[in-house]
Amino acid sequence: EPEVTQTPSHQVTQMGQEVILRCVPISNHLYFYWYRQILGQKVEFLVSFYNNEISEKSEIFDDQFSVERPDGSNFTLKIRSTKLEDSAMYFCASSVGNNEQFFGPGTRLTVL
Amino acid sequence: KQEVTQIPAALSVPEGENLVLNCSFTDSAIYNLQWFRQDPGKGLTSLLLIQSSQREQTSGRLNASLDKSSGRSTLYIAASQPGDSATYLCAVNDSYKLIFGSGTRLLVRP
């Protein structure tokens, strides 16, 4: 069964460093998303992406964040200068249309 | 602004019990609603999707209902098993983004 994959499973970085989180959505899906979950808190929407551009972004998704689909399979989230409060589990998801979203296993980001 | 609330926050039941998890949302203008399961430190597994035009969906021992006008959904789990122990999340689709509740943490005791 097709699934969303994410790498790495765990990333540890120093404050101020840039990180890139990678996702491979399900191959026939057209809509891609990033969510995050700070430990003990709700899952929060960050950004949606369709047709090579951002469809919608939340207040969390400020200038420090960017997304890209560099090729036909990968979807990336970049954080330019990480802060302690960026420590969270980051989930990638994909969907065919405005329908069921399928989530990856997540990347745990720890900022020291 | 859409708000999603889940009650109870935690639930502990003996194996074999039928149980109901509740989800409420403040804005009825939703496209669909998804129920997810999350195991500790893991990703989100989609359990059921209910379209805004539907009243319920069933998958095995799970049944989810939707009352859009009153802003409520329930997830019914029949004959609970220890393997059902996890956090159950409700999420409403607010135009290509999901708004999540805080979840119900379920423990099914053998």
Coordinates of C-alpha atoms in Angstrom, one line a residue:
Chain A
E1 CA 0.0 0.0 0.0
P2 CA 1.4 3.4 -0.9
E3 CA 2.6 5.5 2.0
V4 CA 4.1 8.9 2.8
T5 CA 7.8 8.6 3.8
Q6 CA 9.9 11.1 5.7
T7 CA 13.6 11.5 6.4
P8 CA 15.3 11.8 8.8
S9 CA 13.3 10.2 11.6
H10 CA 15.2 12.3 14.1
Q11 CA 17.2 15.5 13.6
V12 CA 19.3 17.2 16.2
T13 CA 20.6 20.7 15.5
Q14 CA 22.1 23.7 17.2
M15 CA 20.1 26.9 17.5
G16 CA 20.6 29.2 14.5
Q17 CA 21.4 26.3 12.1
E18 CA 19.4 25.6 9.0
V19 CA 17.6 22.3 8.7
I20 CA 15.8 20.6 5.8
L21 CA 13.2 18.0 6.4
R22 CA 12.3 15.7 3.5
C23 CA 9.1 14.0 2.5
V24 CA 8.1 11.7 -0.4
P25 CA 4.3 12.0 -0.8
I26 CA 2.2 9.3 -2.3
S27 CA 2.9 9.3 -6.0
N28 CA -0.4 10.2 -7.5
H29 CA -1.2 12.9 -4.9
L30 CA -1.3 16.5 -5.9
Y31 CA -1.7 18.3 -2.6
F32 CA 1.1 18.4 0.0
Y33 CA 1.1 19.7 3.6
W34 CA 3.3 20.2 6.6
Y35 CA 2.0 20.0 10.1
R36 CA 3.9 20.1 13.4
Q37 CA 3.2 18.9 16.9
I38 CA 5.0 20.3 19.9
L39 CA 5.3 17.8 22.7
G40 CA 2.0 17.5 24.5
Q41 CA 0.2 19.9 22.2
K42 CA -2.2 19.7 19.3
V43 CA -1.2 19.0 15.8
E44 CA -1.0 22.4 14.0
F45 CA -1.2 23.2 10.3
L46 CA 1.8 24.9 8.8
V47 CA 1.4 25.1 5.0
S48 CA -0.3 23.5 2.0
F49 CA 1.2 23.3 -1.4
Y50 CA -0.3 22.7 -4.8
N51 CA 0.9 23.1 -8.4
N52 CA 4.3 24.2 -7.2
E53 CA 3.1 27.0 -5.0
I54 CA 1.9 27.6 -1.5
S55 CA -1.9 27.5 -1.3
E56 CA -2.2 28.5 2.3
K57 CA 0.0 29.1 5.3
S58 CA -0.6 29.6 9.0
E59 CA 0.7 32.3 11.2
I60 CA 3.4 29.9 12.4
F61 CA 4.9 29.7 8.9
D62 CA 6.9 32.9 8.9
D63 CA 9.9 34.0 6.8
Q64 CA 12.1 31.4 8.5
F65 CA 10.2 28.6 6.8
S66 CA 10.1 27.7 3.2
V67 CA 8.8 24.7 1.2
E68 CA 9.9 23.3 -2.1
R69 CA 9.2 20.5 -4.5
P70 CA 12.7 20.2 -6.0
D71 CA 11.9 17.2 -8.2
G72 CA 8.9 15.0 -9.1
S73 CA 9.0 13.1 -5.9
N74 CA 10.4 15.1 -2.9
F75 CA 8.7 17.8 -0.9
T76 CA 10.9 19.6 1.6
L77 CA 10.5 22.0 4.5
K78 CA 13.4 24.3 5.3
I79 CA 13.9 26.2 8.5
R80 CA 16.5 28.8 7.9
S81 CA 17.6 29.7 11.5
T82 CA 16.2 27.3 14.0
K83 CA 15.0 28.4 17.4
L84 CA 14.5 26.4 20.6
E85 CA 10.8 26.6 20.1
D86 CA 11.0 24.9 16.7
S87 CA 11.6 21.6 18.5
A88 CA 8.6 19.5 17.6
M89 CA 7.5 16.5 15.5
Y90 CA 7.0 17.6 11.9
F91 CA 4.5 15.7 9.8
C92 CA 4.2 15.7 6.0
A93 CA 0.9 14.7 4.5
S94 CA -0.5 14.4 1.0
S95 CA -3.9 14.0 -0.7
V96 CA -5.4 13.6 -4.1
G97 CA -7.8 16.6 -3.7
N98 CA -9.6 18.2 -0.8
N99 CA -10.1 14.7 0.6
E100 CA -8.5 12.2 2.9
Q101 CA -5.0 13.3 4.0
F102 CA -2.4 10.6 4.5
F103 CA 0.4 11.3 7.0
G104 CA 4.0 10.3 7.1
P105 CA 5.7 8.9 10.3
G106 CA 7.1 12.3 11.2
T107 CA 10.5 13.8 11.8
R108 CA 11.4 14.7 15.4
L109 CA 13.4 17.9 15.4
T110 CA 15.4 18.8 18.5
V111 CA 17.0 22.2 18.7
L112 CA 19.7 22.6 21.3
Chain B
K1 CA -11.9 30.8 13.7
Q2 CA -12.5 27.0 13.8
E3 CA -12.0 25.3 17.1
V4 CA -12.1 21.6 17.7
T5 CA -12.7 20.1 21.1
Q6 CA -12.5 16.4 22.2
I7 CA -13.9 14.9 25.3
P8 CA -13.0 13.1 27.4
A9 CA -9.3 13.9 27.4
A10 CA -8.5 10.4 28.7
L11 CA -10.4 7.2 29.1
S12 CA -9.6 3.9 30.7
V13 CA -11.9 0.9 30.1
P14 CA -11.8 -2.9 30.6
E15 CA -11.3 -5.0 27.5
G16 CA -14.6 -5.8 25.7
E17 CA -16.4 -2.6 26.4
N18 CA -18.0 -0.5 23.7
L19 CA -17.0 3.1 23.9
V20 CA -17.8 6.5 22.4
L21 CA -15.3 9.3 21.8
N22 CA -16.7 12.8 21.2
C23 CA -15.5 15.6 19.0
S24 CA -17.1 19.1 18.6
F25 CA -16.3 21.9 16.3
T26 CA -17.4 25.5 16.2
D27 CA -17.9 26.3 12.5
S28 CA -20.2 23.9 10.6
A29 CA -18.8 24.9 7.2
I30 CA -16.5 22.0 6.9
Y31 CA -15.5 19.9 3.9
N32 CA -15.0 16.6 5.7
L33 CA -13.9 15.2 9.1
Q34 CA -11.2 12.6 9.7
W35 CA -10.5 10.5 12.7
F36 CA -6.9 9.4 13.3
R37 CA -5.1 7.1 15.7
Q38 CA -1.7 8.2 17.1
D39 CA 0.5 5.8 19.1
P40 CA 3.1 7.3 21.4
G41 CA 5.9 9.0 19.5
K42 CA 4.5 7.9 16.1
G43 CA 2.7 9.3 13.1
L44 CA -1.0 9.7 12.4
T45 CA -3.0 6.7 11.0
S46 CA -6.2 7.7 9.3
L47 CA -9.1 5.6 10.6
L48 CA -12.2 7.1 8.9
L49 CA -13.1 10.0 6.7
I50 CA -16.6 11.4 6.7
Q51 CA -17.6 13.8 3.9
S52 CA -19.7 16.8 5.0
S53 CA -22.7 15.3 3.1
Q54 CA -22.5 11.9 5.0
R55 CA -24.0 11.0 8.3
E56 CA -21.7 8.0 9.2
Q57 CA -18.9 5.8 8.1
T58 CA -17.9 2.3 9.3
S59 CA -14.7 0.4 9.2
G60 CA -14.6 -2.9 11.1
R61 CA -15.3 -2.3 14.7
L62 CA -15.2 1.5 14.2
N63 CA -18.2 3.7 13.4
A64 CA -18.0 7.4 13.0
S65 CA -21.0 9.7 12.9
L66 CA -21.3 13.4 11.8
D67 CA -23.9 15.9 12.7
K68 CA -22.6 19.0 10.8
S69 CA -25.4 21.3 11.9
S70 CA -24.7 20.8 15.6
G71 CA -21.0 20.7 15.1
R72 CA -20.5 17.2 16.5
S73 CA -18.9 13.9 15.6
T74 CA -18.6 10.7 17.5
L75 CA -16.3 7.7 17.1
Y76 CA -17.8 4.4 18.4
I77 CA -15.4 1.6 19.1
A78 CA -17.1 -1.8 19.6
A79 CA -15.7 -4.6 21.7
S80 CA -12.5 -2.7 22.6
Q81 CA -9.2 -4.6 22.8
P82 CA -5.8 -3.7 24.5
G83 CA -4.4 -3.1 21.0
D84 CA -6.9 -0.2 20.7
S85 CA -4.9 1.7 23.3
A86 CA -3.7 4.9 21.7
T87 CA -4.6 8.6 21.3
Y88 CA -7.6 9.3 19.0
L89 CA -7.6 12.6 17.1
C90 CA -10.4 14.3 15.4
A91 CA -9.7 16.8 12.6
V92 CA -12.0 18.9 10.5
N93 CA -11.1 19.9 7.0
D94 CA -11.2 23.7 6.7
S95 CA -10.5 24.1 3.0
Y96 CA -7.4 22.0 2.4
K97 CA -6.1 22.2 5.9
L98 CA -6.9 20.1 8.9
I99 CA -7.8 21.6 12.3
F100 CA -7.1 19.1 15.1
G101 CA -8.5 18.5 18.5
S102 CA -6.3 17.7 21.4
G103 CA -7.2 14.0 21.3
T104 CA -8.6 11.4 23.6
R105 CA -6.0 9.1 25.2
L106 CA -7.6 5.6 25.4
L107 CA -6.3 2.8 27.6
V108 CA -8.0 -0.6 27.3
R109 CA -7.1 -2.8 30.2
P110 CA -6.8 -6.6 29.7

